[in-house]
Coordinates of C-alpha atoms (C1' of nucleotides) in Angstrom, one line a residue:
Chain A
M1 CA 99.9 91.0 -63.2
P2 CA 99.9 88.0 -60.9
T3 CA 98.6 84.8 -62.3
D4 CA 95.8 82.9 -60.6
Y5 CA 98.3 80.2 -59.8
E6 CA 100.6 82.7 -58.2
L7 CA 97.8 84.2 -56.1
R8 CA 96.8 80.8 -54.7
R9 CA 100.4 80.0 -54.0
Q10 CA 100.8 83.2 -52.0
E11 CA 97.6 82.5 -50.2
N12 CA 98.8 79.1 -49.2
I13 CA 102.1 80.3 -48.1
A14 CA 100.5 82.9 -45.9
R15 CA 98.2 80.3 -44.4
N16 CA 101.1 77.9 -43.7
M17 CA 103.1 80.7 -42.2
K18 CA 100.3 81.7 -39.9
L19 CA 100.0 78.1 -38.8
L20 CA 103.7 78.0 -37.9
E21 CA 103.5 81.3 -36.1
G22 CA 100.6 80.0 -34.2
L23 CA 102.5 76.9 -33.1
M24 CA 105.4 79.1 -32.1
G25 CA 103.3 81.3 -30.0
K26 CA 101.7 78.4 -28.3
H27 CA 105.1 76.8 -27.5
K28 CA 106.5 80.0 -26.3
Q29 CA 103.6 80.5 -23.9
E30 CA 103.9 76.9 -22.6
E31 CA 107.6 77.5 -22.0
E32 CA 107.0 80.8 -20.2
S33 CA 104.4 79.4 -17.9
R34 CA 106.6 76.4 -17.2
I35 CA 109.4 78.7 -16.2
K36 CA 107.1 80.8 -14.1
Q37 CA 106.0 77.8 -12.2
T38 CA 109.5 76.7 -11.3
K39 CA 110.8 80.2 -10.6
P40 CA 109.0 82.4 -8.1
V41 CA 108.8 86.1 -8.8
G42 CA 111.8 88.0 -7.6
H43 CA 113.9 85.0 -7.3
N44 CA 116.9 85.3 -9.5
N45 CA 119.2 82.7 -8.3
V46 CA 117.3 79.8 -9.5
P47 CA 119.3 77.9 -12.0
K48 CA 118.2 78.7 -15.5
K49 CA 117.0 75.9 -17.6
K50 CA 118.0 72.6 -16.4
K51 CA 118.8 70.0 -19.0
R52 CA 115.9 70.2 -21.3
I53 CA 114.5 66.7 -21.7
Y54 CA 112.0 66.0 -24.3
T55 CA 109.0 64.5 -22.6
P56 CA 106.3 63.4 -25.0
K57 CA 102.9 64.8 -24.3
K58 CA 100.4 62.3 -23.1
H59 CA 98.0 62.9 -25.8
V60 CA 97.3 65.7 -28.2
E61 CA 94.1 65.9 -30.0
L62 CA 94.5 65.7 -33.7
S63 CA 92.4 67.4 -36.2
S64 CA 92.7 65.3 -39.4
E65 CA 90.7 67.8 -41.3
D66 CA 92.6 70.8 -40.3
E67 CA 91.5 73.7 -42.4
I68 CA 94.5 75.9 -41.6
M69 CA 96.7 73.6 -43.6
G70 CA 97.4 75.3 -46.9
S71 CA 96.3 73.6 -50.0
R72 CA 98.6 73.2 -52.9
P73 CA 97.7 74.7 -56.3
A74 CA 96.4 72.1 -58.6
K75 CA 98.6 73.0 -61.5
R76 CA 102.2 73.4 -60.8
A77 CA 104.8 74.1 -63.4
R78 CA 107.8 72.3 -62.2
S79 CA 110.2 74.7 -63.8
E80 CA 108.5 77.7 -62.5
S81 CA 110.7 79.0 -59.8
P82 CA 109.1 81.5 -57.4
Q83 CA 112.3 83.0 -56.4
P84 CA 115.0 82.3 -58.9
G85 CA 117.6 84.0 -56.8
L86 CA 117.2 81.4 -54.1
R87 CA 117.1 78.5 -56.4
R88 CA 120.2 76.6 -57.1
S89 CA 120.6 75.0 -60.5
L90 CA 119.7 71.4 -60.3
R91 CA 122.7 69.9 -61.7
Q92 CA 125.4 72.4 -60.8
A93 CA 126.4 71.0 -57.5
G94 CA 130.1 70.5 -57.7
K95 CA 130.4 72.6 -60.8
I96 CA 129.9 75.9 -59.0
P97 CA 132.9 78.1 -59.6
P98 CA 135.3 78.5 -56.6
N99 CA 134.4 82.2 -56.2
H100 CA 131.2 81.1 -54.6
Q101 CA 133.3 80.3 -51.6
A102 CA 134.0 83.9 -51.3
Q103 CA 130.4 84.6 -50.5
S104 CA 130.9 83.5 -47.0
Q105 CA 133.1 81.3 -45.0
T106 CA 130.7 80.7 -42.3
Q107 CA 127.9 79.5 -44.5
L108 CA 130.0 76.5 -45.6
L109 CA 131.1 75.8 -42.1
S110 CA 132.9 72.7 -41.2
L111 CA 130.5 70.9 -43.3
V112 CA 132.3 71.8 -46.4
T113 CA 135.6 70.8 -45.2
A114 CA 134.3 67.4 -45.8
K115 CA 133.5 68.6 -49.3
A116 CA 137.0 69.9 -49.9
G117 CA 138.4 66.6 -51.1
V118 CA 135.3 65.4 -52.9
D119 CA 136.1 63.6 -56.0
H120 CA 133.6 64.7 -58.5
D121 CA 134.8 62.3 -61.1
R122 CA 133.8 59.3 -59.1
E123 CA 132.0 56.6 -61.0
P124 CA 128.3 57.3 -61.3
N125 CA 126.0 55.0 -59.4
R126 CA 128.7 53.4 -57.5
R127 CA 128.1 52.6 -53.9
S128 CA 130.4 54.8 -52.0
G129 CA 130.3 52.9 -48.7
K130 CA 128.6 50.3 -46.7
R131 CA 125.9 51.2 -44.2
V132 CA 126.8 50.3 -40.6
H133 CA 123.6 51.5 -38.9
N134 CA 120.0 50.8 -39.4
P135 CA 118.1 53.7 -40.9
K136 CA 114.8 52.3 -39.6
T137 CA 115.4 53.6 -36.1
F138 CA 114.0 56.7 -34.4
G139 CA 116.3 59.5 -33.3
H140 CA 119.9 60.2 -33.9
I141 CA 122.3 57.8 -35.6
P142 CA 125.5 57.2 -33.7
G143 CA 128.4 59.1 -35.0
I144 CA 126.4 61.4 -37.3
P145 CA 126.2 64.8 -35.5
V146 CA 123.6 67.5 -36.3
G147 CA 125.1 69.5 -39.2
T148 CA 126.6 66.6 -41.1
W149 CA 126.8 67.4 -44.8
W150 CA 126.7 65.1 -47.8
E151 CA 127.1 65.7 -51.4
S152 CA 124.3 63.4 -52.4
R153 CA 121.4 61.5 -51.1
E154 CA 123.3 58.4 -51.7
D155 CA 125.9 59.4 -49.2
C156 CA 123.3 60.4 -46.8
S157 CA 121.6 57.1 -47.2
N158 CA 124.8 55.3 -46.5
D159 CA 125.1 57.1 -43.2
A160 CA 121.6 55.8 -42.3
I161 CA 120.1 59.2 -41.8
H162 CA 117.6 59.0 -44.6
A163 CA 117.5 55.7 -46.5
P164 CA 115.7 56.5 -49.7
W165 CA 117.6 58.0 -52.6
V166 CA 114.6 59.7 -54.1
A167 CA 111.6 59.6 -51.7
G168 CA 111.2 62.3 -49.2
I169 CA 109.7 60.2 -46.4
S170 CA 111.1 57.1 -44.7
G171 CA 108.8 55.4 -42.3
S172 CA 106.6 52.4 -41.4
L173 CA 103.5 51.7 -39.3
E174 CA 105.6 52.6 -36.3
G175 CA 106.0 56.1 -37.6
A176 CA 108.4 58.2 -39.8
Y177 CA 112.1 57.8 -39.3
S178 CA 113.2 60.7 -41.4
V179 CA 112.2 63.2 -44.0
A180 CA 114.0 65.2 -46.7
L181 CA 113.2 68.8 -47.5
S182 CA 114.0 69.2 -51.1
G183 CA 111.7 72.0 -52.2
G184 CA 109.3 69.8 -54.3
Y185 CA 106.3 71.7 -53.0
E186 CA 106.3 75.4 -53.6
D187 CA 103.9 76.6 -50.9
D188 CA 105.7 74.9 -48.0
V189 CA 107.1 77.3 -45.5
D190 CA 110.5 76.9 -43.7
M191 CA 111.2 78.9 -40.6
G192 CA 114.0 76.7 -39.4
D193 CA 112.7 75.5 -36.1
Y194 CA 109.3 75.1 -37.7
F195 CA 108.3 74.1 -41.2
T196 CA 105.4 72.7 -43.1
F197 CA 105.8 69.6 -45.2
T198 CA 103.7 68.0 -47.9
G199 CA 103.1 64.3 -48.1
S200 CA 103.9 62.1 -51.0
G201 CA 101.9 60.5 -53.7
G202 CA 99.6 61.8 -56.4
R203 CA 102.3 62.1 -59.0
A204 CA 101.7 60.0 -62.0
L205 CA 105.1 58.9 -63.1
K206 CA 105.8 59.6 -66.7
G207 CA 108.1 58.4 -69.3
T208 CA 108.4 57.8 -73.0
K209 CA 106.2 55.4 -75.0
A210 CA 109.0 52.9 -75.1
N211 CA 109.8 53.1 -71.4
P212 CA 106.7 54.2 -69.5
K213 CA 107.2 55.4 -66.0
N214 CA 111.0 55.5 -66.3
L215 CA 111.1 59.0 -64.7
R216 CA 111.3 59.0 -61.0
T217 CA 109.4 62.2 -60.2
A218 CA 106.5 63.9 -61.8
P219 CA 104.2 66.9 -61.2
Q220 CA 101.1 66.5 -59.0
S221 CA 98.3 64.9 -61.0
S222 CA 95.9 63.4 -58.5
D223 CA 95.0 63.4 -54.8
Q224 CA 97.1 62.4 -51.9
S225 CA 95.7 60.5 -48.9
F226 CA 96.8 59.2 -45.6
E227 CA 96.4 55.7 -47.0
N228 CA 99.7 56.4 -48.7
P229 CA 102.1 54.5 -46.4
F230 CA 104.5 57.4 -46.2
N231 CA 101.8 59.9 -45.3
K232 CA 100.4 57.4 -42.8
A233 CA 103.8 57.1 -41.2
L234 CA 103.9 60.9 -40.7
K235 CA 100.4 60.9 -39.2
I236 CA 101.4 58.2 -36.8
S237 CA 104.4 60.2 -35.8
S238 CA 102.2 63.1 -35.0
E239 CA 100.3 60.8 -32.6
T240 CA 103.3 59.1 -31.0
R241 CA 105.4 62.3 -30.9
K242 CA 108.5 60.2 -31.8
P243 CA 111.4 62.2 -33.2
V244 CA 111.9 62.4 -36.9
R245 CA 115.3 63.1 -38.5
V246 CA 115.3 65.9 -40.9
I247 CA 117.6 66.7 -43.8
R248 CA 117.5 69.8 -45.9
G249 CA 118.6 69.8 -49.5
Y250 CA 120.1 72.4 -51.8
K251 CA 116.9 72.6 -53.9
L252 CA 114.9 73.8 -50.9
P253 CA 114.2 77.5 -51.4
S254 CA 114.9 78.5 -47.8
P255 CA 117.6 80.4 -45.9
Y256 CA 118.2 77.2 -43.9
A257 CA 118.9 75.1 -46.9
P258 CA 122.5 74.2 -47.8
L259 CA 124.0 75.8 -50.9
E260 CA 124.9 72.5 -52.1
G261 CA 124.2 68.9 -51.2
Y262 CA 122.3 67.8 -48.2
K263 CA 122.7 68.4 -44.5
Y264 CA 121.4 66.8 -41.3
D265 CA 119.4 69.3 -39.2
G266 CA 118.5 67.1 -36.3
L267 CA 115.3 65.9 -34.7
Y268 CA 111.8 67.3 -35.1
I269 CA 108.4 66.4 -34.0
V270 CA 105.4 66.2 -36.3
D271 CA 103.2 68.7 -34.5
K272 CA 100.2 68.7 -36.7
N273 CA 98.7 67.1 -39.7
G274 CA 95.8 67.8 -42.0
L275 CA 94.3 67.0 -45.2
N276 CA 93.4 69.9 -47.5
D277 CA 91.0 69.9 -50.3
G278 CA 91.9 72.4 -52.9
G279 CA 92.6 71.4 -56.4
F280 CA 94.2 68.1 -55.5
L281 CA 94.1 66.7 -52.0
V282 CA 97.4 67.0 -50.2
C283 CA 98.5 65.8 -46.9
K284 CA 100.1 68.6 -44.9
F285 CA 102.3 68.4 -41.8
A286 CA 103.7 71.0 -39.4
F287 CA 107.1 70.1 -37.9
R288 CA 108.7 71.6 -34.8
R289 CA 112.3 71.2 -33.9
I290 CA 113.1 69.5 -30.6
P291 CA 114.8 72.1 -28.3
G292 CA 118.3 71.8 -27.1
Q293 CA 120.0 70.8 -30.3
P294 CA 122.8 72.7 -32.1
P295 CA 121.3 75.8 -33.6
L296 CA 120.5 75.9 -37.3
R297 CA 122.4 78.4 -39.4
R298 CA 121.2 80.6 -42.1
T299 CA 123.0 80.0 -45.3
S300 CA 121.5 81.6 -48.4
A301 CA 119.8 84.6 -47.1
G302 CA 120.5 87.2 -44.4
K303 CA 123.6 87.5 -42.4
P304 CA 125.0 84.1 -41.5
D305 CA 124.7 83.5 -37.8
D306 CA 122.5 86.5 -37.2
N307 CA 120.1 84.1 -35.6
N308 CA 120.6 81.1 -33.5
G309 CA 117.6 79.5 -34.8
S310 CA 115.5 79.8 -31.7
D311 CA 113.8 83.1 -32.5
V312 CA 110.9 84.0 -34.7
D313 CA 111.8 85.2 -38.1
S314 CA 108.7 87.2 -38.6
D315 CA 110.4 89.1 -41.4
M316 CA 111.2 86.0 -43.3
T317 CA 109.3 86.0 -46.6
G318 CA 111.7 84.2 -48.8
V319 CA 109.9 80.9 -49.0
Chain B
dG1 C1' 118.1 75.0 -70.1
dG2 C1' 115.0 70.3 -71.1
dG3 C1' 114.6 65.3 -72.2
dC4 C1' 115.5 61.0 -71.0
dC5 C1' 118.1 57.3 -68.9
dC6 C1' 119.4 54.9 -65.1
dG7 C1' 120.3 52.7 -60.0
dC8 C1' 118.8 52.1 -55.4
dA9 C1' 115.8 51.5 -51.2
dG10 C1' 111.7 50.1 -49.6
dG11 C1' 107.3 47.9 -49.6
dG12 C1' 103.9 44.7 -51.7
Chain C
dC1 C1' 109.0 39.5 -59.0
dC2 C1' 106.5 44.1 -59.3
dC3 C1' 105.9 49.1 -58.3
dT4 C1' 106.8 53.9 -56.5
dG5 C1' 109.7 57.8 -54.9
dC6 C1' 110.6 66.1 -53.8
dG7 C1' 118.1 61.8 -57.7
dG8 C1' 121.8 62.2 -60.4
dG9 C1' 124.0 61.9 -64.8
dC10 C1' 124.4 62.3 -69.7
dC11 C1' 123.0 64.0 -73.9
dC12 C1' 121.2 67.6 -76.8

DNA sequence: GGGCCCGCAGGG
DNA sequence: CCCTGCGGGCCC
């Protein structure tokens, strides 16, 4: 017997998925008509795609009150895992027995060669390196290729891909520089090249009586809004169409999430934003991956490499 | 597993 | 200085 909470969650997931599929179809059509224009019928020798350059669209009308954006259920039990099989234990990174490597070699990729020599006994809270690039820039960071893997957010921050250690959004009034997908919102949908993302705010930090607010995260307890500087940054990005760096974390319940740690999945565009009123207000965003980047890989579900990341995974339900 | 502590980055 | 933020570690 599904609970009320579960029903709403499923509804929202379906809605978000439909949104993403709509965007996919739209982009596919655009692509097809673009090819048709440059390639007359019956003419096969025309060079395929030339180098795909990302050209920002002049202007795209925004709907700030987009009803297709899914709402998030008001009450959310943090420990309640929709798909326990896909969830990694929060504190087990680095403690996973070696036999997990037997699951697949490909899923760990070259990324984990970096992990091979990781010293798990390193001092806690020690800065592991000095940052040489400014994370408050748009686009790629020199020397950090798509697919780069880190054990922790701290390491990722030192590489200037995503500066904050805890927060999921990094940005300013110029727009968002980067976001982290860590599975903090259970109705977000991840299809790889497309995903939905929930803004920040509305979480009353809790703590003990002696040390109030000494916990860094908390369940949703009030409304979000675009006045929140992070949400505002994402909204601005949807207008400017500037690229946003995306990292996926091991806690994200998605076949594109790494099994451990965090990985850099390249540049995305914030394609759509909306504010949904359901329970608490939440800011929702739809991201689209910029074409022409190294393909994403599936990790935790399906056959690794069975999909280069460009196709629609209409059968994907594991979100 | 949960409870609670803590540091850091960023912005005010 | 203050506060927040989809971390990480340690203890039970």
